[in-house]
Tab-separated table of C-alpha atoms (C1' of nucleotides) in Angstrom:
chain	number	residue	atom	x	y	z
A	1	MET	CA	-18.622	-20.704	108.441
A	2	THR	CA	-19.042	-23.630	110.737
A	3	GLN	CA	-15.693	-25.249	111.122
A	4	THR	CA	-16.431	-28.850	111.919
A	5	ARG	CA	-14.290	-30.250	114.664
A	6	ARG	CA	-14.427	-33.926	115.519
A	7	ARG	CA	-14.329	-35.168	119.061
A	8	GLY	CA	-14.977	-38.199	121.216
A	9	ALA	CA	-15.728	-41.453	119.499
A	10	ASP	CA	-15.681	-39.787	116.127
A	11	LEU	CA	-12.174	-38.567	116.491
A	12	GLU	CA	-11.097	-41.814	118.046
A	13	GLN	CA	-12.271	-43.712	115.019
A	14	ALA	CA	-10.357	-41.459	112.668
A	15	VAL	CA	-7.206	-41.955	114.715
A	16	TYR	CA	-7.582	-45.729	114.794
A	17	GLN	CA	-8.189	-45.778	111.074
A	18	ALA	CA	-5.101	-43.704	110.419
A	19	THR	CA	-3.084	-45.904	112.746
A	20	ARG	CA	-4.075	-49.040	110.902
A	21	GLU	CA	-3.230	-47.513	107.570
A	22	ILE	CA	0.248	-46.713	108.756
A	23	LEU	CA	0.642	-50.158	110.267
A	24	ASN	CA	-0.359	-51.755	107.004
A	25	THR	CA	1.821	-49.677	104.784
A	26	GLU	CA	4.879	-48.894	106.861
A	27	GLY	CA	4.740	-51.207	109.825
A	28	LEU	CA	4.969	-50.765	113.539
A	29	SER	CA	8.481	-49.426	113.565
A	30	GLN	CA	7.378	-46.487	111.465
A	31	LEU	CA	4.357	-45.702	113.561
A	32	THR	CA	4.835	-42.348	115.244
A	33	PHE	CA	2.372	-40.036	116.889
A	34	ALA	CA	3.293	-37.286	114.473
A	35	LYS	CA	2.411	-39.418	111.456
A	36	VAL	CA	-0.830	-40.559	112.993
A	37	ALA	CA	-1.827	-36.983	113.733
A	38	ALA	CA	-1.052	-35.922	110.194
A	39	LYS	CA	-2.923	-38.798	108.592
A	40	ALA	CA	-5.923	-38.377	110.859
A	41	GLN	CA	-5.910	-34.659	110.117
A	42	THR	CA	-5.538	-33.658	113.697
A	43	SER	CA	-2.596	-32.471	115.758
A	44	LYS	CA	0.040	-34.091	117.903
A	45	PRO	CA	-1.210	-32.857	121.272
A	46	VAL	CA	-4.519	-34.584	120.680
A	47	ILE	CA	-2.782	-37.903	120.225
A	48	TYR	CA	-0.443	-37.384	123.140
A	49	ARG	CA	-3.353	-36.585	125.387
A	50	HIS	CA	-5.212	-39.775	124.601
A	51	TRP	CA	-2.619	-42.487	124.161
A	52	GLU	CA	0.488	-43.566	125.958
A	53	THR	CA	2.759	-44.933	123.275
A	54	PRO	CA	2.595	-45.742	119.582
A	55	PHE	CA	2.661	-49.404	120.511
A	56	SER	CA	-0.361	-49.259	122.773
A	57	LEU	CA	-2.167	-47.189	120.193
A	58	ALA	CA	-1.421	-49.922	117.694
A	59	LEU	CA	-2.893	-52.575	119.945
A	60	LEU	CA	-6.045	-50.554	120.515
A	61	ALA	CA	-6.429	-49.794	116.827
A	62	ILE	CA	-6.272	-53.476	115.993
A	63	GLN	CA	-8.644	-54.506	118.750
A	64	ASP	CA	-11.024	-51.856	117.510
A	65	LYS	CA	-10.932	-53.368	114.060
A	66	ILE	CA	-11.535	-56.839	115.385
A	67	LYS	CA	-14.543	-55.665	117.322
A	68	ALA	CA	-15.854	-53.667	114.403
A	69	ASP	CA	-15.963	-56.293	111.739
A	70	ASN	CA	-16.876	-59.263	113.790
A	71	HIS	CA	-16.239	-60.985	110.515
A	72	GLY	CA	-15.649	-64.398	111.779
A	73	GLN	CA	-15.168	-64.983	115.393
A	74	LEU	CA	-13.399	-68.236	114.877
A	75	ASP	CA	-15.589	-70.106	117.323
A	76	GLN	CA	-18.721	-69.074	115.504
A	77	VAL	CA	-17.921	-70.812	112.258
A	78	VAL	CA	-20.795	-72.898	111.097
A	79	LEU	CA	-19.463	-76.405	110.926
A	80	THR	CA	-20.888	-78.317	108.015
A	81	GLY	CA	-18.226	-80.908	107.382
A	82	GLU	CA	-19.097	-84.547	107.189
A	83	SER	CA	-15.849	-85.626	108.764
A	84	LEU	CA	-13.274	-84.545	111.269
A	85	ALA	CA	-10.982	-83.614	108.421
A	86	ALA	CA	-13.630	-81.523	106.699
A	87	ASP	CA	-14.487	-79.623	109.872
A	88	LEU	CA	-10.861	-78.981	110.608
A	89	LEU	CA	-10.402	-77.620	107.135
A	90	LEU	CA	-13.289	-75.223	107.669
A	91	VAL	CA	-11.816	-73.952	110.892
A	92	THR	CA	-8.311	-73.501	109.556
A	93	GLN	CA	-9.641	-71.802	106.455
A	94	ARG	CA	-11.619	-69.368	108.508
A	95	PHE	CA	-8.634	-68.824	110.707
A	96	THR	CA	-6.355	-67.862	107.859
A	97	ALA	CA	-9.048	-65.650	106.405
A	98	SER	CA	-9.652	-63.677	109.554
A	99	MET	CA	-5.943	-63.382	110.029
A	100	ASP	CA	-6.192	-60.579	107.530
A	101	ALA	CA	-7.721	-58.410	110.192
A	102	PHE	CA	-5.590	-59.438	113.068
A	103	GLY	CA	-2.490	-61.336	112.244
A	104	LYS	CA	-1.415	-59.784	109.032
A	105	THR	CA	-1.590	-56.286	110.354
A	106	PHE	CA	-0.305	-57.314	113.671
A	107	MET	CA	2.360	-59.872	113.066
A	108	GLU	CA	3.868	-58.603	109.870
A	109	SER	CA	4.232	-55.270	111.530
A	110	TRP	CA	7.165	-56.528	113.459
A	111	PHE	CA	9.154	-57.237	110.377
A	112	GLU	CA	8.242	-54.161	108.435
A	113	GLY	CA	10.410	-51.149	108.737
A	114	VAL	CA	13.369	-53.308	107.923
A	115	SER	CA	15.214	-52.142	104.885
A	116	HIS	CA	15.285	-54.137	101.688
A	117	ASP	CA	18.897	-55.174	102.099
A	118	ASP	CA	18.329	-56.238	105.651
A	119	SER	CA	15.294	-58.219	104.699
A	120	ALA	CA	17.291	-60.086	102.072
A	121	GLN	CA	20.023	-60.844	104.540
A	122	LEU	CA	17.464	-62.128	106.984
A	123	LYS	CA	15.910	-64.383	104.387
A	124	GLN	CA	19.263	-65.817	103.492
A	125	MET	CA	19.967	-66.541	107.102
A	126	LEU	CA	16.664	-68.308	107.585
A	127	ALA	CA	17.268	-70.362	104.455
A	128	LYS	CA	20.555	-71.564	105.876
A	129	VAL	CA	18.881	-72.565	109.104
A	130	ARG	CA	16.171	-74.401	107.229
A	131	LYS	CA	18.721	-76.487	105.374
A	132	ILE	CA	20.342	-77.520	108.614
A	133	ASP	CA	16.975	-78.445	110.096
A	134	LEU	CA	16.129	-80.576	107.093
A	135	ASN	CA	19.420	-82.406	107.267
A	136	ALA	CA	18.896	-83.241	110.888
A	137	ILE	CA	15.472	-84.704	110.262
A	138	ASP	CA	16.647	-86.626	107.233
A	139	ARG	CA	19.286	-88.373	109.267
A	140	VAL	CA	16.693	-89.349	111.825
A	141	LEU	CA	14.381	-90.683	109.152
A	142	GLU	CA	17.125	-92.714	107.526
A	143	ARG	CA	17.943	-94.400	110.773
A	144	ALA	CA	14.280	-95.188	111.289
A	145	VAL	CA	14.164	-96.790	107.861
A	146	THR	CA	17.197	-98.922	108.647
A	147	ARG	CA	15.501	-99.955	111.842
A	148	GLY	CA	12.381	-100.873	109.920
A	149	GLU	CA	10.171	-98.328	111.632
A	150	LEU	CA	9.521	-96.372	108.464
A	151	THR	CA	9.368	-97.409	104.846
A	152	GLY	CA	11.060	-94.335	103.358
A	153	THR	CA	12.217	-90.793	103.924
A	154	ASP	CA	10.036	-89.124	101.368
A	155	LEU	CA	8.185	-86.483	103.338
A	156	PRO	CA	7.116	-82.980	102.261
A	157	GLU	CA	9.543	-80.387	103.531
A	158	LYS	CA	6.768	-78.665	105.383
A	159	LEU	CA	6.260	-81.762	107.464
A	160	LYS	CA	9.929	-82.085	108.158
A	161	LEU	CA	10.107	-78.495	109.315
A	162	LEU	CA	7.016	-78.649	111.478
A	163	PRO	CA	8.761	-79.331	114.799
A	164	PHE	CA	11.203	-76.487	114.347
A	165	GLU	CA	8.575	-74.031	113.276
A	166	TRP	CA	6.363	-74.948	116.172
A	167	LEU	CA	9.173	-74.599	118.677
A	168	ARG	CA	10.221	-71.293	117.196
A	169	TYR	CA	6.726	-69.984	117.514
A	170	ARG	CA	6.540	-71.014	121.131
A	171	MET	CA	9.842	-69.334	121.791
A	172	LEU	CA	8.622	-66.191	120.150
A	173	ALA	CA	5.437	-66.184	122.137
A	174	LYS	CA	7.412	-66.951	125.272
A	175	GLU	CA	5.492	-70.141	125.857
A	176	SER	CA	7.247	-72.732	127.914
A	177	ILE	CA	9.401	-75.349	126.244
A	178	GLY	CA	10.463	-78.134	128.524
A	179	SER	CA	10.653	-81.870	128.398
A	180	ALA	CA	6.871	-82.121	128.658
A	181	GLU	CA	6.422	-80.089	125.501
A	182	LEU	CA	9.115	-82.000	123.653
A	183	ARG	CA	7.596	-85.353	124.578
A	184	LEU	CA	4.199	-84.201	123.436
A	185	LEU	CA	5.706	-82.994	120.199
A	186	VAL	CA	7.544	-86.219	119.532
A	187	ASP	CA	5.122	-88.849	120.811
A	188	ASP	CA	1.783	-87.303	119.982
A	189	ILE	CA	2.533	-85.270	116.904
A	190	LEU	CA	5.635	-86.288	115.016
A	191	VAL	CA	5.596	-90.046	115.374
A	192	PRO	CA	1.897	-90.442	114.480
A	193	THR	CA	2.359	-88.052	111.591
A	194	TYR	CA	5.376	-89.870	110.225
A	195	LEU	CA	3.790	-93.250	110.683
A	196	HIS	CA	0.696	-92.077	108.892
A	197	ARG	CA	2.779	-91.258	105.836
A	198	LEU	CA	5.568	-93.755	106.037
A	199	GLY	CA	4.410	-96.410	108.450
A	200	PRO	CA	5.133	-100.056	107.560
A	201	LYS	CA	1.564	-101.341	107.617
A	202	ASN	CA	0.041	-98.880	105.201
B	1	MET	CA	52.181	-44.267	128.199
B	2	THR	CA	51.070	-46.477	125.390
B	3	GLN	CA	47.373	-45.911	124.864
B	4	THR	CA	46.077	-49.162	123.488
B	5	ARG	CA	43.704	-48.724	120.620
B	6	ARG	CA	41.844	-51.708	119.205
B	7	ARG	CA	41.308	-52.186	115.500
B	8	GLY	CA	40.322	-54.762	112.899
B	9	ALA	CA	39.041	-58.095	114.102
B	10	ASP	CA	39.700	-57.163	117.685
B	11	LEU	CA	37.500	-54.145	117.595
B	12	GLU	CA	34.902	-55.978	115.583
B	13	GLN	CA	34.603	-58.606	118.278
B	14	ALA	CA	34.123	-56.010	120.961
B	15	VAL	CA	31.389	-54.372	118.928
B	16	TYR	CA	29.607	-57.648	118.269
B	17	GLN	CA	29.829	-58.533	121.914
B	18	ALA	CA	28.377	-55.195	122.941
B	19	THR	CA	25.646	-55.545	120.348
B	20	ARG	CA	24.606	-58.926	121.673
B	21	GLU	CA	24.530	-57.665	125.220
B	22	ILE	CA	22.176	-54.889	124.245
B	23	LEU	CA	20.022	-57.281	122.236
B	24	ASN	CA	19.744	-59.585	125.209
B	25	THR	CA	18.951	-56.956	127.749
B	26	GLU	CA	16.982	-54.333	125.890
B	27	GLY	CA	16.019	-55.896	122.605
B	28	LEU	CA	16.326	-54.896	119.001
B	29	SER	CA	14.163	-51.834	119.258
B	30	GLN	CA	16.591	-50.340	121.744
B	31	LEU	CA	19.665	-51.129	119.734
B	32	THR	CA	21.255	-47.889	118.598
B	33	PHE	CA	24.703	-47.139	117.263
B	34	ALA	CA	25.305	-44.723	120.085
B	35	LYS	CA	24.624	-47.346	122.728
B	36	VAL	CA	26.771	-49.901	120.978
B	37	ALA	CA	29.632	-47.427	120.759
B	38	ALA	CA	29.344	-46.621	124.433
B	39	LYS	CA	29.168	-50.221	125.556
B	40	ALA	CA	32.037	-51.272	123.305
B	41	GLN	CA	34.044	-48.329	124.598
B	42	THR	CA	34.570	-46.805	121.232
B	43	SER	CA	32.933	-43.904	119.428
B	44	LYS	CA	30.005	-43.462	117.099
B	45	PRO	CA	31.959	-42.707	113.928
B	46	VAL	CA	33.702	-46.052	114.218
B	47	ILE	CA	30.384	-47.860	114.168
B	48	TYR	CA	28.936	-45.739	111.410
B	49	ARG	CA	31.969	-46.398	109.240
B	50	HIS	CA	31.646	-50.154	109.513
B	51	TRP	CA	27.986	-50.960	109.585
B	52	GLU	CA	24.922	-49.839	107.733
B	53	THR	CA	22.081	-50.046	110.228
B	54	PRO	CA	21.520	-51.319	113.745
B	55	PHE	CA	19.476	-54.124	112.271
B	56	SER	CA	22.210	-55.398	109.994
B	57	LEU	CA	24.688	-55.077	112.812
B	58	ALA	CA	22.370	-57.233	114.886
B	59	LEU	CA	22.261	-59.909	112.223
B	60	LEU	CA	26.025	-59.948	111.894
B	61	ALA	CA	26.526	-60.044	115.641
B	62	ILE	CA	24.301	-63.080	115.921
B	63	GLN	CA	25.866	-64.867	112.985
B	64	ASP	CA	29.227	-64.197	114.546
B	65	LYS	CA	28.091	-65.849	117.737
B	66	ILE	CA	26.756	-68.862	115.889
B	67	LYS	CA	30.041	-69.303	114.060
B	68	ALA	CA	32.043	-68.810	117.222
B	69	ASP	CA	30.499	-71.390	119.452
B	70	ASN	CA	29.794	-74.050	116.941
B	71	HIS	CA	28.022	-75.557	119.896
B	72	GLY	CA	25.740	-77.856	118.136
B	73	GLN	CA	25.176	-77.533	114.464
B	74	LEU	CA	21.869	-79.266	114.604
B	75	ASP	CA	22.705	-81.669	111.822
B	76	GLN	CA	25.796	-82.833	113.617
B	77	VAL	CA	24.027	-84.263	116.605
B	78	VAL	CA	25.165	-87.755	117.356
B	79	LEU	CA	22.074	-89.870	117.087
B	80	THR	CA	22.063	-92.635	119.651
B	81	GLY	CA	18.362	-93.294	120.037
B	82	GLU	CA	16.991	-96.806	119.708
B	83	SER	CA	13.770	-95.624	118.140
B	84	LEU	CA	12.367	-92.912	115.933
B	85	ALA	CA	10.885	-91.238	118.976
B	86	ALA	CA	14.177	-91.293	120.843
B	87	ASP	CA	16.096	-89.820	117.937
B	88	LEU	CA	13.503	-87.123	117.454
B	89	LEU	CA	13.747	-86.245	121.094
B	90	LEU	CA	17.505	-85.854	120.766
B	91	VAL	CA	17.145	-83.539	117.806
B	92	THR	CA	14.476	-81.377	119.349
B	93	GLN	CA	16.391	-81.184	122.596
B	94	ARG	CA	19.482	-80.044	120.805
B	95	PHE	CA	17.422	-77.604	118.837
B	96	THR	CA	15.980	-75.932	121.874
B	97	ALA	CA	19.386	-75.859	123.516
B	98	SER	CA	21.112	-74.154	120.619
B	99	MET	CA	18.227	-71.756	120.376
B	100	ASP	CA	19.950	-69.938	123.177
B	101	ALA	CA	22.491	-68.687	120.715
B	102	PHE	CA	20.248	-67.937	117.830
B	103	GLY	CA	16.589	-67.879	118.499
B	104	LYS	CA	16.397	-66.516	121.947
B	105	THR	CA	18.550	-63.542	121.195
B	106	PHE	CA	17.077	-63.150	117.813
B	107	MET	CA	13.421	-63.849	118.127
B	108	GLU	CA	12.719	-62.461	121.535
B	109	SER	CA	14.351	-59.277	120.418
B	110	TRP	CA	11.310	-58.358	118.467
B	111	PHE	CA	9.143	-58.221	121.497
B	112	GLU	CA	11.567	-56.530	123.808
B	113	GLY	CA	11.623	-52.803	123.977
B	114	VAL	CA	7.945	-52.899	124.626
B	115	SER	CA	6.997	-51.280	127.878
B	116	HIS	CA	5.684	-53.288	130.774
B	117	ASP	CA	2.143	-52.053	130.403
B	118	ASP	CA	2.137	-52.742	126.723
B	119	SER	CA	3.494	-56.193	127.263
B	120	ALA	CA	0.703	-56.966	129.683
B	121	GLN	CA	-1.888	-55.687	127.266
B	122	LEU	CA	-0.396	-57.845	124.556
B	123	LYS	CA	-0.482	-60.921	126.757
B	124	GLN	CA	-4.111	-60.322	127.610
B	125	MET	CA	-4.959	-60.016	123.960
B	126	LEU	CA	-3.219	-63.254	123.094
B	127	ALA	CA	-4.996	-65.010	125.948
B	128	LYS	CA	-8.335	-63.940	124.538
B	129	VAL	CA	-7.395	-65.246	121.135
B	130	ARG	CA	-6.278	-68.534	122.606
B	131	LYS	CA	-9.629	-69.039	124.264
B	132	ILE	CA	-11.416	-68.516	120.982
B	133	ASP	CA	-9.107	-70.959	119.252
B	134	LEU	CA	-9.752	-73.579	121.894
B	135	ASN	CA	-13.494	-73.182	121.608
B	136	ALA	CA	-13.368	-73.657	117.886
B	137	ILE	CA	-11.420	-76.872	118.147
B	138	ASP	CA	-13.604	-78.188	120.921
B	139	ARG	CA	-16.666	-77.852	118.789
B	140	VAL	CA	-14.970	-79.747	116.001
B	141	LEU	CA	-13.945	-82.507	118.370
B	142	GLU	CA	-17.412	-82.841	119.831
B	143	ARG	CA	-18.891	-83.297	116.388
B	144	ALA	CA	-16.298	-85.927	115.635
B	145	VAL	CA	-17.259	-87.775	118.812
B	146	THR	CA	-20.929	-87.685	117.846
B	147	ARG	CA	-19.981	-89.043	114.478
B	148	GLY	CA	-18.015	-91.814	116.110
B	149	GLU	CA	-14.681	-90.758	114.675
B	150	LEU	CA	-13.192	-89.974	118.047
B	151	THR	CA	-13.801	-91.405	121.495
B	152	GLY	CA	-13.526	-88.162	123.443
B	153	THR	CA	-12.435	-84.550	123.428
B	154	ASP	CA	-9.824	-84.777	126.104
B	155	LEU	CA	-6.705	-83.398	124.452
B	156	PRO	CA	-3.908	-81.328	125.963
B	157	GLU	CA	-4.383	-77.656	125.177
B	158	LYS	CA	-1.047	-77.575	123.458
B	159	LEU	CA	-2.288	-80.107	120.964
B	160	LYS	CA	-5.473	-78.190	120.379
B	161	LEU	CA	-3.530	-75.022	119.732
B	162	LEU	CA	-0.985	-76.603	117.439
B	163	PRO	CA	-2.659	-75.710	114.145
B	164	PHE	CA	-3.080	-72.061	115.084
B	165	GLU	CA	0.420	-71.724	116.368
B	166	TRP	CA	1.861	-73.312	113.287
B	167	LEU	CA	-0.155	-71.087	110.975
B	168	ARG	CA	0.791	-68.012	112.928
B	169	TYR	CA	4.427	-68.886	112.652
B	170	ARG	CA	4.168	-69.326	108.923
B	171	MET	CA	2.415	-66.003	108.644
B	172	LEU	CA	5.092	-64.347	110.645
B	173	ALA	CA	7.817	-65.894	108.538
B	174	LYS	CA	5.906	-64.973	105.408
B	175	GLU	CA	5.715	-68.569	104.314
B	176	SER	CA	2.900	-69.428	101.976
B	177	ILE	CA	-0.422	-70.563	103.373
B	178	GLY	CA	-2.773	-71.906	100.772
B	179	SER	CA	-5.054	-74.859	100.390
B	180	ALA	CA	-2.059	-77.156	99.940
B	181	GLU	CA	-0.706	-76.186	103.330
B	182	LEU	CA	-4.068	-76.466	105.006
B	183	ARG	CA	-4.661	-79.917	103.556
B	184	LEU	CA	-1.271	-81.053	104.710
B	185	LEU	CA	-1.979	-79.677	108.135
B	186	VAL	CA	-5.341	-81.351	108.427
B	187	ASP	CA	-4.779	-84.683	106.701
B	188	ASP	CA	-1.189	-85.429	107.596
B	189	ILE	CA	-0.791	-83.775	110.940
B	190	LEU	CA	-4.013	-83.111	112.814
B	191	VAL	CA	-6.084	-86.134	111.929
B	192	PRO	CA	-3.292	-88.661	112.597
B	193	THR	CA	-2.453	-86.855	115.807
B	194	TYR	CA	-6.015	-86.814	117.056
B	195	LEU	CA	-6.609	-90.399	116.050
B	196	HIS	CA	-3.494	-91.452	117.866
B	197	ARG	CA	-4.852	-90.026	121.092
B	198	LEU	CA	-8.564	-90.437	120.648
B	199	GLY	CA	-9.003	-92.925	117.852
B	200	PRO	CA	-11.698	-95.579	118.266
B	201	LYS	CA	-9.483	-98.660	117.841
B	202	ASN	CA	-6.974	-97.854	120.535
C	1	DC	C1'	61.577	-44.433	110.524
C	2	DA	C1'	58.148	-42.647	107.111
C	3	DA	C1'	53.758	-42.971	105.048
C	4	DA	C1'	49.312	-44.790	105.057
C	5	DT	C1'	45.380	-46.274	107.518
C	6	DA	C1'	42.008	-46.392	110.715
C	7	DA	C1'	40.505	-45.371	115.823
C	8	DG	C1'	38.802	-42.142	118.819
C	9	DA	C1'	37.375	-37.485	120.682
C	10	DA	C1'	34.603	-33.561	120.301
C	11	DA	C1'	31.697	-30.449	118.416
C	12	DC	C1'	28.240	-29.780	115.168
C	13	DT	C1'	23.796	-30.273	112.228
C	14	DA	C1'	19.311	-32.104	111.317
C	15	DA	C1'	15.409	-34.178	112.427
C	16	DA	C1'	12.329	-36.198	115.349
C	17	DA	C1'	10.020	-36.747	119.865
C	18	DG	C1'	7.633	-34.594	123.244
C	19	DT	C1'	5.586	-30.259	125.768
C	20	DA	C1'	3.391	-25.688	126.736
C	21	DT	C1'	0.383	-22.115	125.589
C	22	DC	C1'	-3.402	-20.264	123.616
C	23	DT	C1'	-7.545	-19.948	120.743
C	24	DT	C1'	-11.919	-21.592	119.605
C	25	DA	C1'	-15.449	-25.219	118.404
C	26	DG	C1'	-18.766	-28.338	120.397
C	27	DT	C1'	-21.598	-29.750	124.540
C	28	DG	C1'	-24.706	-29.376	128.074
C	29	DA	C1'	-26.761	-26.911	132.249
C	30	DC	C1'	-29.738	-23.437	133.602
D	1	DG	C1'	-30.403	-18.331	124.175
D	2	DT	C1'	-26.579	-17.473	127.168
D	3	DC	C1'	-22.925	-19.050	129.911
D	4	DA	C1'	-19.581	-22.102	131.570
D	5	DC	C1'	-16.965	-26.119	130.696
D	6	DT	C1'	-14.483	-29.412	128.137
D	7	DA	C1'	-11.667	-30.840	124.677
D	8	DA	C1'	-9.749	-30.012	119.692
D	9	DG	C1'	-6.507	-27.966	117.043
D	10	DA	C1'	-2.785	-24.584	115.803
D	11	DT	C1'	1.684	-22.943	116.747
D	12	DA	C1'	5.860	-22.478	118.692
D	13	DC	C1'	8.993	-24.186	121.745
D	14	DT	C1'	12.361	-27.499	124.276
D	15	DT	C1'	14.718	-31.729	124.421
D	16	DT	C1'	16.592	-35.643	122.724
D	17	DT	C1'	18.540	-38.606	119.387
D	18	DA	C1'	20.403	-39.769	114.916
D	19	DG	C1'	23.857	-38.888	111.888
D	20	DT	C1'	28.072	-36.058	110.218
D	21	DT	C1'	32.322	-33.436	110.117
D	22	DT	C1'	36.798	-32.342	111.472
D	23	DC	C1'	40.787	-33.212	113.578
D	24	DT	C1'	44.225	-35.714	116.347
D	25	DT	C1'	46.962	-39.653	117.146
D	26	DA	C1'	47.826	-44.728	117.764
D	27	DT	C1'	48.964	-48.679	115.027
D	28	DT	C1'	50.292	-51.033	111.062
D	29	DT	C1'	53.060	-51.766	106.943
D	30	DG	C1'	56.855	-51.363	104.002
DNA sequence: CAAATAAGAAACTAAAAGTATCTTAGTGAC
DNA sequence: GTCACTAAGATACTTTTAGTTTCTTATTTG
């Protein structure tokens, strides 16, 4: 009987597929060459011959997926909005949608492989931090009200947390955070945003 | 001779200290009980008796540090600004400063333990994504200019990338992203921000 | 000072990562 | 079609690392 034996691009595809499945279900920390080989129905040496590390395999598997379903290069969205706001909504919607291919697999991976207990502890910790962040902003807003710059402190929490979340992201991505970034954040983002909601001449 | 042998809080401190050193130099993925034991000059069984997993040890070690140097509970900043912008700058400055204790150790950890090659590959990938994001926004801005909503498309890249970075953070932190969040982002953050810089009646 | 408790050393077990060897299927040249 | 070459896949092996066990002894507590 003719024992079929995959090779080349064929095999590569099977490996990438298997890799993504593991990433989605167990996360990056659980991605091992042995598991990939098993799931792709091949053997360890094959994987070791072709790829350096589980991490680089993960990157390639995700890039492969992105290439494959070109489902929404973000800059190819057809813009049909009748206003800036409408167009922006289209773009951000498409962005979150296509994050399923890239971001979800890719970013969540980092946090998978953390036990249930640990995850709970982490959540609790983040909740504590969030409360502190909110307090800090509230005090700033109250002072602004006293000064007459704002008419109230009633902002959605998401808005109040925006600066911290943005800065945390930049830290994570190792983007620079200096006085230039902070000024931009305050003068061009936060103040206009707050004034838009709570400005005196609304 | 009296062989000193640490125990209790004393030992705990040494272990936390060692844990943080490893986190800072090698990252979470390289944090093992064996290494901690070695660096803290104790033995594996001691660590195994006290802590569940390297991850939970990491969390505790960081929390310990935060408690120890109370250097700047964010909501205890003394606000001395004479304007909303000035106060906000104080808060964000303090935030980034105290990130050294929490965030830097904590967040960067996720990406450490990735080989040099892998790290480069990752960077390249993110750069590609950034370019796509910028293109998308540029097209939106150009349409807005044609429509007369904006006077130009000359925005700092950081501003253009804001929505994507914010959404990515929320994804990472497993915060919800639905139409409510997107509307908030567009109507209350992006549009006011863009108008502030490029609005027609400036 | 005696008893209880917990630290530390060392050796051990189990499991996982990584490697070497060999057989054989698929590919292409002649 | 045959032959040579390349790469897949099986198997068994070595090495490393995680996790455990046992035992000794320093330190605390009463």
